[in-house]
PDB file of N, CA and C in Angstrom:
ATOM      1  N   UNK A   1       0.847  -1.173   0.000  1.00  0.00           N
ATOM      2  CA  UNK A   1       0.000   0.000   0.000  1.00  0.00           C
ATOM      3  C   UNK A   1       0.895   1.240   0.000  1.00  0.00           C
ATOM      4  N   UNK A   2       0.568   2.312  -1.076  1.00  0.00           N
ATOM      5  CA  UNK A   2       1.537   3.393  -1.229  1.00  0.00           C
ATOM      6  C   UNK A   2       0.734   4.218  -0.131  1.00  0.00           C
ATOM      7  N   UNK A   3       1.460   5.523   0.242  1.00  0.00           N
ATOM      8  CA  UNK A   3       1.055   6.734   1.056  1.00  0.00           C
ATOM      9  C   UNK A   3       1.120   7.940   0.063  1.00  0.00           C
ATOM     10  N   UNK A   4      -0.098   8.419  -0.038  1.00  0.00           N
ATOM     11  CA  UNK A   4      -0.489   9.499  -0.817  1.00  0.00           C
ATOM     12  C   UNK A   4       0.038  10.572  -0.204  1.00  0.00           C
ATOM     13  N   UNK A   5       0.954  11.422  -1.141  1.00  0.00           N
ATOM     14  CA  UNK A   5       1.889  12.502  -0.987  1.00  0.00           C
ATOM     15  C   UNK A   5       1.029  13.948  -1.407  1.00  0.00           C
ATOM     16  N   UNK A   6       1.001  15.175  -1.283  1.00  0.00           N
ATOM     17  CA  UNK A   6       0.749  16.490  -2.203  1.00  0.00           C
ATOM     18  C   UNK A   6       1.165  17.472  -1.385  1.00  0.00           C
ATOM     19  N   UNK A   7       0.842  18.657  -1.639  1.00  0.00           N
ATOM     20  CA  UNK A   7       1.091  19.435  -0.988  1.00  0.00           C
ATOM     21  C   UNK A   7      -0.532  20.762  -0.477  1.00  0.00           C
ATOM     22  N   UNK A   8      -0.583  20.965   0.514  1.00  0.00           N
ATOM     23  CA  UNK A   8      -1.615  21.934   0.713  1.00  0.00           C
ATOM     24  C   UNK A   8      -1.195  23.556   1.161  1.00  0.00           C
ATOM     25  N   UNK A   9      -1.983  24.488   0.428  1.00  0.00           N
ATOM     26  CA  UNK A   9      -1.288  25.492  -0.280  1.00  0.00           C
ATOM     27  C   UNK A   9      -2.823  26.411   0.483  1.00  0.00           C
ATOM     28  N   UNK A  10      -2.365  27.176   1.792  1.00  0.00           N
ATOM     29  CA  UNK A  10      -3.116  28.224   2.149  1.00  0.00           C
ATOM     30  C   UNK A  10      -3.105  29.909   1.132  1.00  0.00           C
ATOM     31  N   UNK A  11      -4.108  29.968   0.974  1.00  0.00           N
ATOM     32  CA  UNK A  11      -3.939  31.762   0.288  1.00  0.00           C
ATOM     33  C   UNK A  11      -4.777  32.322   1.231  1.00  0.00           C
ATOM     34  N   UNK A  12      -4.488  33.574   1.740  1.00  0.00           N
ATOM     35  CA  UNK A  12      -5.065  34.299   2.037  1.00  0.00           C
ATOM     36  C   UNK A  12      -4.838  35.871   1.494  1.00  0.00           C
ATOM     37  N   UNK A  13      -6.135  36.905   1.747  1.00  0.00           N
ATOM     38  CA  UNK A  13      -5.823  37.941   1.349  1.00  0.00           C
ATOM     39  C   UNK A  13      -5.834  38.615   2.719  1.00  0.00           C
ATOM     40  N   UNK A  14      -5.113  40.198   3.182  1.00  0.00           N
ATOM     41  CA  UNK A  14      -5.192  40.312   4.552  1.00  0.00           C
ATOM     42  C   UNK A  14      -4.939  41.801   3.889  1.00  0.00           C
ATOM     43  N   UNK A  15      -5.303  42.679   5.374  1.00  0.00           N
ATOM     44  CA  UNK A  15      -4.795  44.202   4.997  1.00  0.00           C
ATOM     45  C   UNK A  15      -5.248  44.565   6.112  1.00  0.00           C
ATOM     46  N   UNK A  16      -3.938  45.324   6.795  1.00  0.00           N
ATOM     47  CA  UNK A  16      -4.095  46.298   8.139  1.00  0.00           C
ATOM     48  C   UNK A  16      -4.896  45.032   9.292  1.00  0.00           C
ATOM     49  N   UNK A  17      -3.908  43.984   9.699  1.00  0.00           N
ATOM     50  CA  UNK A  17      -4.244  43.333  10.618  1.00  0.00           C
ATOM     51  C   UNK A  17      -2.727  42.577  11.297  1.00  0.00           C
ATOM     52  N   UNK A  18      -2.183  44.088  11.704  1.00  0.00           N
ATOM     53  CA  UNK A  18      -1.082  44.146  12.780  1.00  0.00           C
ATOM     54  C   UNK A  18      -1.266  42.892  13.713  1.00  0.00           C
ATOM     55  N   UNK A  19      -2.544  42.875  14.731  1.00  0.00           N
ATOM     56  CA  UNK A  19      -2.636  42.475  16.085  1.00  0.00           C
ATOM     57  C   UNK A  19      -2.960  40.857  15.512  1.00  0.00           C
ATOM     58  N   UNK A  20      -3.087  40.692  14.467  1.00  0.00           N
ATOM     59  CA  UNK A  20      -3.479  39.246  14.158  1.00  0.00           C
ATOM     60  C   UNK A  20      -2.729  38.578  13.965  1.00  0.00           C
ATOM     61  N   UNK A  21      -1.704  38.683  12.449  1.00  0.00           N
ATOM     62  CA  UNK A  21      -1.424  38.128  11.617  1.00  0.00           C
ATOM     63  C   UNK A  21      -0.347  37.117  11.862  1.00  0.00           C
ATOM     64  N   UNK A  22       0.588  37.553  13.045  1.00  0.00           N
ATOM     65  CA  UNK A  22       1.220  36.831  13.202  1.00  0.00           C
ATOM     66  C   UNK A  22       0.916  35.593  13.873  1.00  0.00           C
ATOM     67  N   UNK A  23      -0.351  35.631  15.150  1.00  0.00           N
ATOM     68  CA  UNK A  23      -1.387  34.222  15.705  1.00  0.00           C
ATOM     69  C   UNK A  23      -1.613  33.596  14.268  1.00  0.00           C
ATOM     70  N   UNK A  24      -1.764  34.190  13.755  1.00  0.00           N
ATOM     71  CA  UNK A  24      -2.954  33.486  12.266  1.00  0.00           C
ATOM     72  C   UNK A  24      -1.867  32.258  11.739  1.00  0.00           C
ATOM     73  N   UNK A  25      -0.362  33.308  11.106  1.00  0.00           N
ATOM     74  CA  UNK A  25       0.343  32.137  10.936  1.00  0.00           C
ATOM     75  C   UNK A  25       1.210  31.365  11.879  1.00  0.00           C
ATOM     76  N   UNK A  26       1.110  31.634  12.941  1.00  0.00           N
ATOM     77  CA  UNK A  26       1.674  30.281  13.786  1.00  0.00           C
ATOM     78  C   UNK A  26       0.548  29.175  13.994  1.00  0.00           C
ATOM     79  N   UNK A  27      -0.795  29.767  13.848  1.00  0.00           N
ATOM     80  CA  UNK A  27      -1.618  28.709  13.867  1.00  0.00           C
ATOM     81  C   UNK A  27      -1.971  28.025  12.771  1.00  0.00           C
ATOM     82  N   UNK A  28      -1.511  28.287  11.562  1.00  0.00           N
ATOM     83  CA  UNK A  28      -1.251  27.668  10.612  1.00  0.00           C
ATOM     84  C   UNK A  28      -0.263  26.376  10.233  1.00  0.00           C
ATOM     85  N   UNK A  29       0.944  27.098  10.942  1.00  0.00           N
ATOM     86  CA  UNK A  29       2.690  26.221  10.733  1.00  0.00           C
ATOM     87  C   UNK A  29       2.253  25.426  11.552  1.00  0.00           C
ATOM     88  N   UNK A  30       1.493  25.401  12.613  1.00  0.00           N
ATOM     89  CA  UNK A  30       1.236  24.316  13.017  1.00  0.00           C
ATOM     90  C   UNK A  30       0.185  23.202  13.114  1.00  0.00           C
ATOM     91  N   UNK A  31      -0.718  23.651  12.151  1.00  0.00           N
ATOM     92  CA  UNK A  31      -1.467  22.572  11.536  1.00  0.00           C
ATOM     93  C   UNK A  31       0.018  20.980  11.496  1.00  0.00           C
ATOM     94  N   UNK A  32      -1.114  19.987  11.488  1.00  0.00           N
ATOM     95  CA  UNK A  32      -0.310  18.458  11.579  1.00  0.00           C
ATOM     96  C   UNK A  32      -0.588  18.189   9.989  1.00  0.00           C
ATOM     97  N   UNK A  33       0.108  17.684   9.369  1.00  0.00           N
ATOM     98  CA  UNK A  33      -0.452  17.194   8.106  1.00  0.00           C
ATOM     99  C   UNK A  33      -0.113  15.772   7.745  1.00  0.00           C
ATOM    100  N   UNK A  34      -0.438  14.685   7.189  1.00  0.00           N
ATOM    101  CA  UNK A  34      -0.185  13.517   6.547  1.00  0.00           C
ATOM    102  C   UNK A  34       1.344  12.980   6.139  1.00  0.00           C
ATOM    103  N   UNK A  35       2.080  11.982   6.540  1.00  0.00           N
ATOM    104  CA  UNK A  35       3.536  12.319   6.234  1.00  0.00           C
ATOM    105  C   UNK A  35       3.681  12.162   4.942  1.00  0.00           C
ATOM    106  N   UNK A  36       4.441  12.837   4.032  1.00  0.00           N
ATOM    107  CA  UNK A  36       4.099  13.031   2.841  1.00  0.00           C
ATOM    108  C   UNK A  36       3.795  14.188   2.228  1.00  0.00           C
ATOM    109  N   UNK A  37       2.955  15.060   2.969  1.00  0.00           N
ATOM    110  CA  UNK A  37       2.095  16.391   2.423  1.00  0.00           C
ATOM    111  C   UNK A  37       3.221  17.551   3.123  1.00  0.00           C
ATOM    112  N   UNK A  38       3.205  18.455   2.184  1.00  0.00           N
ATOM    113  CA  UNK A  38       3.831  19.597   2.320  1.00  0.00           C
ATOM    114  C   UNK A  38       3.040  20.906   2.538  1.00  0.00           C
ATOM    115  N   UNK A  39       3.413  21.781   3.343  1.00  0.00           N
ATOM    116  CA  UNK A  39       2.358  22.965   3.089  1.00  0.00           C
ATOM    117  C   UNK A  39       3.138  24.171   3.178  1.00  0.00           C
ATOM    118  N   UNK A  40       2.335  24.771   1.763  1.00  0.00           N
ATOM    119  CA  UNK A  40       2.963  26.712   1.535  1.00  0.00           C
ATOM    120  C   UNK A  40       1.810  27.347   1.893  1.00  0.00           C
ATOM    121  N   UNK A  41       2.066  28.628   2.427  1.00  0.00           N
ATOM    122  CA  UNK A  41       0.769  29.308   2.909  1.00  0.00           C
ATOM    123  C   UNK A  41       1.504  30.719   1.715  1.00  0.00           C
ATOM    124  N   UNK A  42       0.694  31.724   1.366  1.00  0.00           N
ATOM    125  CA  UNK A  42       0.650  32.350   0.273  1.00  0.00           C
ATOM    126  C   UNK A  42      -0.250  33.359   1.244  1.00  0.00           C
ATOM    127  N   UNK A  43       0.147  35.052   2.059  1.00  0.00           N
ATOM    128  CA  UNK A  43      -0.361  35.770   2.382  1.00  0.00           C
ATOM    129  C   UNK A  43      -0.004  36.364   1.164  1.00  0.00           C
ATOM    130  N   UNK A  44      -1.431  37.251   0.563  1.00  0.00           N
ATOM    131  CA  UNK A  44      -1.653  38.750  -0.268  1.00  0.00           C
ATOM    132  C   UNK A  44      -1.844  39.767   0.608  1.00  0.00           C
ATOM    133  N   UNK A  45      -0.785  40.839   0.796  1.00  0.00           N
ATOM    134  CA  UNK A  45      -1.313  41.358   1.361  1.00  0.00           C
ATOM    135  C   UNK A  45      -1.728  43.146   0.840  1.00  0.00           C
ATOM    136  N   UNK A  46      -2.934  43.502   1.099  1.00  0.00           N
ATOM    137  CA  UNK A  46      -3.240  44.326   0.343  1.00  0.00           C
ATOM    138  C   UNK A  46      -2.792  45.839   0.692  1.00  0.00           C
ATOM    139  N   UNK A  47      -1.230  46.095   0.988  1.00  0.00           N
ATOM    140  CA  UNK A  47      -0.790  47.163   1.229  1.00  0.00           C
ATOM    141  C   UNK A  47      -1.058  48.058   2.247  1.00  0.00           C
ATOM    142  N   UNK A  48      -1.239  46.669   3.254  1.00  0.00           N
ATOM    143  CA  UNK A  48      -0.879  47.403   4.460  1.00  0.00           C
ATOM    144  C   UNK A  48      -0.358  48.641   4.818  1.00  0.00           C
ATOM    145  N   UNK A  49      -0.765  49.626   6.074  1.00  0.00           N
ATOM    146  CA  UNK A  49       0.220  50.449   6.468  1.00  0.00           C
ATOM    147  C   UNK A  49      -0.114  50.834   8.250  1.00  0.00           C
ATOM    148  N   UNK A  50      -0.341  49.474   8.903  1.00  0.00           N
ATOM    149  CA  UNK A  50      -0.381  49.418   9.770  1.00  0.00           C
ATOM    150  C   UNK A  50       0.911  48.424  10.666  1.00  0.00           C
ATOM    151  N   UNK A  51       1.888  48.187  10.017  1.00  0.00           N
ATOM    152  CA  UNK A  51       2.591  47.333  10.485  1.00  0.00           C
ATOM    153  C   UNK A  51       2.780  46.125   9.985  1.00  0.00           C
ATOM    154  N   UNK A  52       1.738  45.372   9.603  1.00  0.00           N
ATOM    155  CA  UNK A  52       1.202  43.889   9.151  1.00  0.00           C
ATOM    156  C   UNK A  52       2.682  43.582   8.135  1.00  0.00           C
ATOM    157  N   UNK A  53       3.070  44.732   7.577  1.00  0.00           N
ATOM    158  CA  UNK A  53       3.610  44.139   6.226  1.00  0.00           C
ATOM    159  C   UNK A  53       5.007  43.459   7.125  1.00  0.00           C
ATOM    160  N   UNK A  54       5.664  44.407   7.890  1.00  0.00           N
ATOM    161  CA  UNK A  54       7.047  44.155   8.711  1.00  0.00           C
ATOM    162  C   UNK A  54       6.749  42.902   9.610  1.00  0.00           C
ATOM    163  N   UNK A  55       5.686  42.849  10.334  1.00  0.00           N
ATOM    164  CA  UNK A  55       5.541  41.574  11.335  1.00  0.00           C
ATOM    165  C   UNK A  55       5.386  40.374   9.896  1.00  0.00           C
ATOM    166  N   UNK A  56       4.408  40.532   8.977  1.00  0.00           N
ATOM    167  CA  UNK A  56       4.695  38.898   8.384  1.00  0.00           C
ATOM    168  C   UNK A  56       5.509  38.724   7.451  1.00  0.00           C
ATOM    169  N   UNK A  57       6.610  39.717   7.126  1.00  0.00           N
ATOM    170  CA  UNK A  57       7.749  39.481   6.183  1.00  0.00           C
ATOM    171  C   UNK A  57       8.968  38.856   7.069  1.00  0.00           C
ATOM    172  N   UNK A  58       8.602  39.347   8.520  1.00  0.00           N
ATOM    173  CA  UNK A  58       9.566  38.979   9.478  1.00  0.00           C
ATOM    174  C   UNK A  58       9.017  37.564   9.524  1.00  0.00           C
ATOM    175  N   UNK A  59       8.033  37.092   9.586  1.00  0.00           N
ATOM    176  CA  UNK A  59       7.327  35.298  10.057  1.00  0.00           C
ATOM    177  C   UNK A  59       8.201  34.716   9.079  1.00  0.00           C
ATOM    178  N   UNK A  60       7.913  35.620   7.714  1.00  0.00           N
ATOM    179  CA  UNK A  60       8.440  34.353   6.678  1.00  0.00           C
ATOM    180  C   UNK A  60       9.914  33.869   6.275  1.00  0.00           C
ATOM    181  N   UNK A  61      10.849  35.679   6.943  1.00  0.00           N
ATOM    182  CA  UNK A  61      11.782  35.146   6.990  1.00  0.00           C
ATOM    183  C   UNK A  61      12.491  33.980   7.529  1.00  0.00           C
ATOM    184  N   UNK A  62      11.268  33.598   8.718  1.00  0.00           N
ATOM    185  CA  UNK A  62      11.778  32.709   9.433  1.00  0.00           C
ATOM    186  C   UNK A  62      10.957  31.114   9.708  1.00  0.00           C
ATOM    187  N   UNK A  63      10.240  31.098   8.074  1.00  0.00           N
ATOM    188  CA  UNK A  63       9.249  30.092   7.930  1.00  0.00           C
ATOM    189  C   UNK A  63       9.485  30.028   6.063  1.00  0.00           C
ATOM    190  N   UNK A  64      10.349  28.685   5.588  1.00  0.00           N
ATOM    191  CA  UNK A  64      10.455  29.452   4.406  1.00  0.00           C
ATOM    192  C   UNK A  64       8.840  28.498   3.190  1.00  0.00           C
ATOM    193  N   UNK A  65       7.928  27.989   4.595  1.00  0.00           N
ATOM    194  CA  UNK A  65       6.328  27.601   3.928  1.00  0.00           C
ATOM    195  C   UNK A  65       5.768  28.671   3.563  1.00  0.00           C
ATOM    196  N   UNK A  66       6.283  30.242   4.231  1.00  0.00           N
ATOM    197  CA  UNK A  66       5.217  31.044   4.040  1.00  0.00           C
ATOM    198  C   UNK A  66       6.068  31.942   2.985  1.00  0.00           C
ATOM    199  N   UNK A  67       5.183  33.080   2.497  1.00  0.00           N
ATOM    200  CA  UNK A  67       5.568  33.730   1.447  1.00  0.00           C
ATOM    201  C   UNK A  67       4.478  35.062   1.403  1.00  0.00           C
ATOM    202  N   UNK A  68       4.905  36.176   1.181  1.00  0.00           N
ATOM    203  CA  UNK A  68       4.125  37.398   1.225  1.00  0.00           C
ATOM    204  C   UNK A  68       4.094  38.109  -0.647  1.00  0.00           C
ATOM    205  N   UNK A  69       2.980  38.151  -0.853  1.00  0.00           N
ATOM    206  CA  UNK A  69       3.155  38.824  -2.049  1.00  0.00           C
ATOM    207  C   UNK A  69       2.040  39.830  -2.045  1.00  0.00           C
ATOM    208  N   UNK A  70       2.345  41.072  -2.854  1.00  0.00           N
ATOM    209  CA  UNK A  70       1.572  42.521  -2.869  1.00  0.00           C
ATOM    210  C   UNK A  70      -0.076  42.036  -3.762  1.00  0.00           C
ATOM    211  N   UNK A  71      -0.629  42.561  -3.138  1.00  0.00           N
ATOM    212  CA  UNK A  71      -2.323  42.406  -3.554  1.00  0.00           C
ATOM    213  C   UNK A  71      -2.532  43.968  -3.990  1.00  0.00           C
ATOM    214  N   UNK A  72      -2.359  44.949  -4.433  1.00  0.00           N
ATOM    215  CA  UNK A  72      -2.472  46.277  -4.797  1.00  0.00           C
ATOM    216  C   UNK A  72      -4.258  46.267  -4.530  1.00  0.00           C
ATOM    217  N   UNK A  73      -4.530  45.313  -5.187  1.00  0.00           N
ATOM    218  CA  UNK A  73      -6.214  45.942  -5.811  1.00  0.00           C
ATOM    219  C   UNK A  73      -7.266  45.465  -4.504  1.00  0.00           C
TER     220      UNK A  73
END
């Protein structure tokens, strides 16, 4: 019997949520997953200017599942 492998791939979109974001993704990284399964989480974030952008560029520096990319619109 093989063990089914993939990967699960969070997106979210976020903007101006300083006091959160960083709970959000530790409660993410630590989801349990299947051995086998990989997981990237994918924050958009929509140009913050409350902080959000520095606290989760700092998470990801130090999580390389997560990844921050600009949501303009």
């Amino acid at each position: 019997m093989s063990i089914a492998s993939g990967r699960v791939s969070v997106i979210v979109p976020c903007r101006n949520e300083v006091d959160h974001i960083v709970a959000f993704c530790q409660s993410v990284a630590e989801q349990q997953l299947p051995d086998g399964w990989a997981l990237e989480v994918w924050v958009a974030d929509g140009m913050s200017n409350d902080g959000t952008r520095e606290r989760l560029s700092a998470f990801c520096a130090g999580d390389e599942r997560f990844h921050m990319i600009d949501n303009p619109g």
